[in-house]
mmCIF file of C-alpha atoms and ligand atoms in Angstrom:
data_model
loop_
_atom_site.group_PDB
_atom_site.id
_atom_site.type_symbol
_atom_site.label_atom_id
_atom_site.label_comp_id
_atom_site.label_asym_id
_atom_site.label_seq_id
_atom_site.Cartn_x
_atom_site.Cartn_y
_atom_site.Cartn_z
ATOM 1 C CA MET A 21 -88.566 -56.182 28.160
ATOM 2 C CA ALA A 22 -86.583 -58.620 26.121
ATOM 3 C CA GLU A 23 -88.327 -60.522 23.362
ATOM 4 C CA THR A 24 -86.194 -63.578 23.861
ATOM 5 C CA GLY A 25 -84.537 -65.280 26.787
ATOM 6 C CA LEU A 26 -81.607 -62.887 26.479
ATOM 7 C CA ILE A 27 -81.466 -60.493 29.374
ATOM 8 C CA HIS A 28 -80.962 -56.880 28.427
ATOM 9 C CA HIS A 29 -80.044 -53.845 30.443
ATOM 10 C CA ASP A 30 -83.462 -52.346 29.715
ATOM 11 C CA ASP A 31 -84.947 -55.113 31.814
ATOM 12 C CA ILE A 32 -83.150 -53.943 34.913
ATOM 13 C CA VAL A 33 -85.190 -52.497 37.740
ATOM 14 C CA ASP A 34 -83.303 -50.084 39.924
ATOM 15 C CA ASP A 35 -84.237 -50.423 43.560
ATOM 16 C CA GLY A 36 -82.455 -47.189 44.295
ATOM 17 C CA LYS A 37 -79.376 -48.649 45.918
ATOM 18 C CA ARG A 38 -77.177 -49.397 42.891
ATOM 19 C CA ASP A 39 -77.963 -52.988 43.680
ATOM 20 C CA PHE A 40 -80.348 -53.874 40.942
ATOM 21 C CA ILE A 41 -83.178 -56.261 41.333
ATOM 22 C CA PHE A 42 -83.773 -58.140 38.166
ATOM 23 C CA LEU A 43 -85.554 -61.403 37.987
ATOM 24 C CA ALA A 44 -85.916 -63.083 34.670
ATOM 25 C CA ALA A 45 -88.063 -66.073 33.992
ATOM 26 C CA GLY A 46 -87.099 -66.173 30.336
ATOM 27 C CA ALA A 47 -85.034 -69.227 29.708
ATOM 28 C CA ALA A 48 -83.663 -71.410 27.018
ATOM 29 C CA GLY A 49 -85.925 -74.089 28.397
ATOM 30 C CA ALA A 50 -89.671 -74.348 28.559
ATOM 31 C CA LEU A 51 -90.545 -70.664 28.325
ATOM 32 C CA GLY A 52 -88.345 -69.858 25.379
ATOM 33 C CA ALA A 53 -89.647 -66.528 24.180
ATOM 34 C CA ALA A 54 -90.512 -64.820 27.413
ATOM 35 C CA SER A 55 -88.581 -62.987 30.044
ATOM 36 C CA ILE A 56 -90.292 -61.419 33.002
ATOM 37 C CA VAL A 57 -89.113 -58.834 35.461
ATOM 38 C CA TRP A 58 -90.540 -59.108 38.928
ATOM 39 C CA PRO A 59 -89.796 -57.669 42.308
ATOM 40 C CA LEU A 60 -87.353 -59.688 44.345
ATOM 41 C CA LEU A 61 -89.985 -61.027 46.677
ATOM 42 C CA ALA A 62 -91.809 -62.589 43.759
ATOM 43 C CA GLN A 63 -89.106 -65.213 43.633
ATOM 44 C CA MET A 64 -90.529 -66.675 46.792
ATOM 45 C CA GLY A 65 -93.781 -67.576 45.074
ATOM 46 C CA LYS A 66 -94.397 -70.898 43.494
ATOM 47 C CA ALA A 67 -95.127 -69.353 40.105
ATOM 48 C CA ALA A 68 -91.773 -67.627 39.935
ATOM 49 C CA ASP A 69 -89.983 -70.697 41.117
ATOM 50 C CA THR A 70 -91.674 -72.817 38.496
ATOM 51 C CA LEU A 71 -90.928 -70.386 35.705
ATOM 52 C CA ALA A 72 -87.276 -69.903 36.481
ATOM 53 C CA LEU A 73 -86.082 -73.205 35.131
ATOM 54 C CA GLY A 74 -83.490 -74.168 32.593
ATOM 55 C CA SER A 75 -80.751 -71.863 31.489
ATOM 56 C CA ILE A 76 -80.711 -68.121 31.032
ATOM 57 C CA ASP A 77 -78.687 -65.898 28.734
ATOM 58 C CA ILE A 78 -77.433 -62.657 30.204
ATOM 59 C CA ASP A 79 -76.030 -59.733 28.259
ATOM 60 C CA VAL A 80 -73.286 -58.818 30.711
ATOM 61 C CA GLY A 81 -71.919 -56.218 28.332
ATOM 62 C CA LYS A 82 -74.784 -53.925 29.267
ATOM 63 C CA ILE A 83 -74.009 -53.988 32.972
ATOM 64 C CA GLY A 84 -72.206 -50.811 33.909
ATOM 65 C CA GLU A 85 -68.998 -50.897 35.905
ATOM 66 C CA GLY A 86 -69.870 -51.043 39.583
ATOM 67 C CA GLU A 87 -73.378 -52.347 38.877
ATOM 68 C CA GLN A 88 -74.912 -55.690 39.737
ATOM 69 C CA LEU A 89 -77.802 -57.705 38.407
ATOM 70 C CA LYS A 90 -79.829 -60.123 40.428
ATOM 71 C CA VAL A 91 -81.235 -62.784 38.180
ATOM 72 C CA LEU A 92 -83.560 -65.559 39.204
ATOM 73 C CA TRP A 93 -82.277 -68.910 38.088
ATOM 74 C CA ARG A 94 -83.817 -72.200 39.172
ATOM 75 C CA GLY A 95 -85.484 -70.504 42.094
ATOM 76 C CA ALA A 96 -82.356 -68.852 43.442
ATOM 77 C CA PRO A 97 -80.931 -65.379 42.941
ATOM 78 C CA VAL A 98 -77.765 -65.174 40.885
ATOM 79 C CA PHE A 99 -75.563 -62.107 41.213
ATOM 80 C CA VAL A 100 -73.785 -60.816 38.138
ATOM 81 C CA ARG A 101 -71.461 -58.021 39.100
ATOM 82 C CA HIS A 102 -69.349 -55.847 36.826
ATOM 83 C CA ARG A 103 -66.474 -55.260 39.182
ATOM 84 C CA THR A 104 -64.414 -52.121 39.292
ATOM 85 C CA ALA A 105 -60.641 -52.217 38.884
ATOM 86 C CA ALA A 106 -60.313 -51.594 42.613
ATOM 87 C CA GLU A 107 -62.594 -54.532 43.436
ATOM 88 C CA ILE A 108 -60.604 -56.820 41.159
ATOM 89 C CA ALA A 109 -57.321 -55.684 42.670
ATOM 90 C CA GLU A 110 -58.707 -56.253 46.160
ATOM 91 C CA ALA A 111 -59.881 -59.734 45.207
ATOM 92 C CA GLU A 112 -56.522 -60.658 43.732
ATOM 93 C CA ASP A 113 -54.415 -59.185 46.519
ATOM 94 C CA VAL A 114 -55.236 -61.858 49.059
ATOM 95 C CA ASN A 115 -53.130 -64.596 50.614
ATOM 96 C CA ILE A 116 -55.508 -67.481 50.050
ATOM 97 C CA ASP A 117 -53.827 -69.498 52.786
ATOM 98 C CA ILE A 118 -55.590 -67.367 55.374
ATOM 99 C CA LEU A 119 -59.043 -67.849 53.877
ATOM 100 C CA PRO A 120 -61.663 -70.090 55.531
ATOM 101 C CA ASP A 121 -62.440 -71.544 52.096
ATOM 102 C CA PRO A 122 -59.252 -71.000 50.095
ATOM 103 C CA ALA A 123 -59.733 -70.100 46.444
ATOM 104 C CA THR A 124 -57.976 -67.754 44.070
ATOM 105 C CA ASP A 125 -60.030 -65.090 42.374
ATOM 106 C CA ASP A 126 -59.119 -66.591 38.995
ATOM 107 C CA SER A 127 -60.549 -69.952 40.030
ATOM 108 C CA ARG A 128 -63.933 -68.280 40.447
ATOM 109 C CA LEU A 129 -64.038 -66.975 36.872
ATOM 110 C CA VAL A 130 -64.510 -68.597 33.501
ATOM 111 C CA PRO A 131 -62.734 -67.702 30.264
ATOM 112 C CA GLY A 132 -64.363 -65.847 27.418
ATOM 113 C CA PRO A 133 -64.386 -67.090 23.812
ATOM 114 C CA ASP A 134 -60.766 -65.984 23.362
ATOM 115 C CA GLY A 135 -59.663 -68.173 26.257
ATOM 116 C CA ASN A 136 -58.884 -65.263 28.543
ATOM 117 C CA LEU A 137 -60.576 -64.637 31.866
ATOM 118 C CA LYS A 138 -62.822 -61.639 32.220
ATOM 119 C CA PRO A 139 -62.161 -60.592 35.813
ATOM 120 C CA GLN A 140 -64.575 -57.684 35.554
ATOM 121 C CA TYR A 141 -67.543 -60.071 35.566
ATOM 122 C CA LEU A 142 -68.231 -62.069 38.713
ATOM 123 C CA VAL A 143 -71.147 -64.523 38.674
ATOM 124 C CA MET A 144 -72.361 -66.198 41.866
ATOM 125 C CA VAL A 145 -75.415 -67.757 43.434
ATOM 126 C CA GLY A 146 -76.649 -65.085 45.818
ATOM 127 C CA VAL A 147 -77.369 -67.398 48.715
ATOM 128 C CA CYS A 148 -75.407 -67.269 51.944
ATOM 129 C CA THR A 149 -73.700 -70.584 52.623
ATOM 130 C CA HIS A 150 -74.680 -70.429 56.282
ATOM 131 C CA PHE A 151 -78.468 -70.700 56.324
ATOM 132 C CA GLY A 152 -79.448 -69.379 52.950
ATOM 133 C CA CYS A 153 -80.208 -65.682 53.326
ATOM 134 C CA VAL A 154 -79.530 -63.345 50.418
ATOM 135 C CA PRO A 155 -76.448 -61.218 51.125
ATOM 136 C CA VAL A 156 -76.387 -57.469 50.506
ATOM 137 C CA GLY A 157 -73.950 -56.120 47.935
ATOM 138 C CA GLU A 158 -71.299 -53.458 48.428
ATOM 139 C CA ALA A 159 -71.342 -54.103 52.135
ATOM 140 C CA GLY A 160 -69.399 -55.739 54.902
ATOM 141 C CA ASP A 161 -65.841 -55.453 56.116
ATOM 142 C CA TYR A 162 -64.368 -56.648 52.813
ATOM 143 C CA ASP A 163 -66.275 -54.417 50.387
ATOM 144 C CA GLY A 164 -68.100 -57.349 48.849
ATOM 145 C CA TRP A 165 -71.307 -58.809 50.257
ATOM 146 C CA TYR A 166 -72.680 -58.940 53.763
ATOM 147 C CA CYS A 167 -75.278 -61.343 55.087
ATOM 148 C CA PRO A 168 -77.291 -59.550 57.761
ATOM 149 C CA CYS A 169 -78.926 -62.702 59.103
ATOM 150 C CA HIS A 170 -75.985 -63.749 61.253
ATOM 151 C CA GLY A 171 -73.154 -61.485 60.116
ATOM 152 C CA SER A 172 -71.146 -63.185 57.371
ATOM 153 C CA HIS A 173 -68.756 -61.021 55.371
ATOM 154 C CA TYR A 174 -67.792 -61.945 51.819
ATOM 155 C CA ASP A 175 -65.059 -60.202 49.847
ATOM 156 C CA THR A 176 -65.096 -58.804 46.313
ATOM 157 C CA SER A 177 -64.615 -62.318 44.973
ATOM 158 C CA GLY A 178 -67.531 -63.638 47.019
ATOM 159 C CA ARG A 179 -65.226 -65.554 49.357
ATOM 160 C CA ILE A 180 -66.197 -65.899 52.979
ATOM 161 C CA ARG A 181 -63.861 -63.845 55.133
ATOM 162 C CA LYS A 182 -65.600 -63.483 58.500
ATOM 163 C CA GLY A 183 -68.699 -64.821 60.199
ATOM 164 C CA PRO A 184 -70.449 -68.173 60.500
ATOM 165 C CA ALA A 185 -70.814 -69.040 56.801
ATOM 166 C CA PRO A 186 -68.539 -72.016 56.078
ATOM 167 C CA ARG A 187 -68.094 -71.647 52.331
ATOM 168 C CA ASN A 188 -67.624 -69.074 49.605
ATOM 169 C CA LEU A 189 -70.654 -67.960 47.597
ATOM 170 C CA VAL A 190 -71.143 -70.617 44.952
ATOM 171 C CA VAL A 191 -70.204 -69.986 41.336
ATOM 172 C CA PRO A 192 -72.943 -71.531 39.191
ATOM 173 C CA PRO A 193 -72.237 -73.391 35.972
ATOM 174 C CA TYR A 194 -71.993 -70.825 33.197
ATOM 175 C CA ALA A 195 -70.083 -70.090 30.011
ATOM 176 C CA TYR A 196 -69.607 -67.252 27.568
ATOM 177 C CA THR A 197 -71.541 -67.754 24.358
ATOM 178 C CA SER A 198 -70.111 -64.559 22.892
ATOM 179 C CA ASP A 199 -67.795 -61.842 24.058
ATOM 180 C CA THR A 200 -70.541 -60.223 26.133
ATOM 181 C CA VAL A 201 -73.204 -62.873 26.688
ATOM 182 C CA ILE A 202 -73.141 -65.669 29.250
ATOM 183 C CA LYS A 203 -75.386 -68.680 29.580
ATOM 184 C CA VAL A 204 -76.083 -69.714 33.154
ATOM 185 C CA GLY A 205 -77.147 -73.303 33.618
HETATM 186 S S1 FES B 18 -77.631 -67.096 56.756
HETATM 187 FE FE1 FES B 18 -76.013 -65.728 56.240
HETATM 188 S S2 FES B 18 -74.919 -65.538 58.082
HETATM 189 FE FE2 FES B 18 -76.472 -66.955 58.566
#
């Protein structure tokens, strides 16, 4: 477990589906020195919700290609996915004019310290924009995320492609504080 608010790969809990559950209450805010890993369902409790305030630092450099973290931030899951080259290519090879919520893949990324985008890292709030379920990763007709509640399909950029959800998965405010660390919030 991390000794500071920085999230490390060692804090990851593998749920056995390559879709890691990792909830961190460590933050740059009130808790400061603590980060806590809990099962996903713990986020529903008041204690978890209260603890997950402020901003969180995530060491994205420790996320393996094709892996995803789920991080609790302000009471909501945030997905941090290290996309494969194929996922990036799929996200970029889209005519955005046909999308329900048009957005380029680049517009859903932020630059690193050198000013260049890091398309391998995709950061999104993991809440379906229909009625708020948590979508499943590496699923659906577009190889991205699938919301089983009412059947919304998101692509490898987290854009809604099919189903009742009206909007793309939301990109939270975040920035790179180093080449491999992001601060969410
Ligand atoms: S809540 Fe996701 S499709 Fe309805």
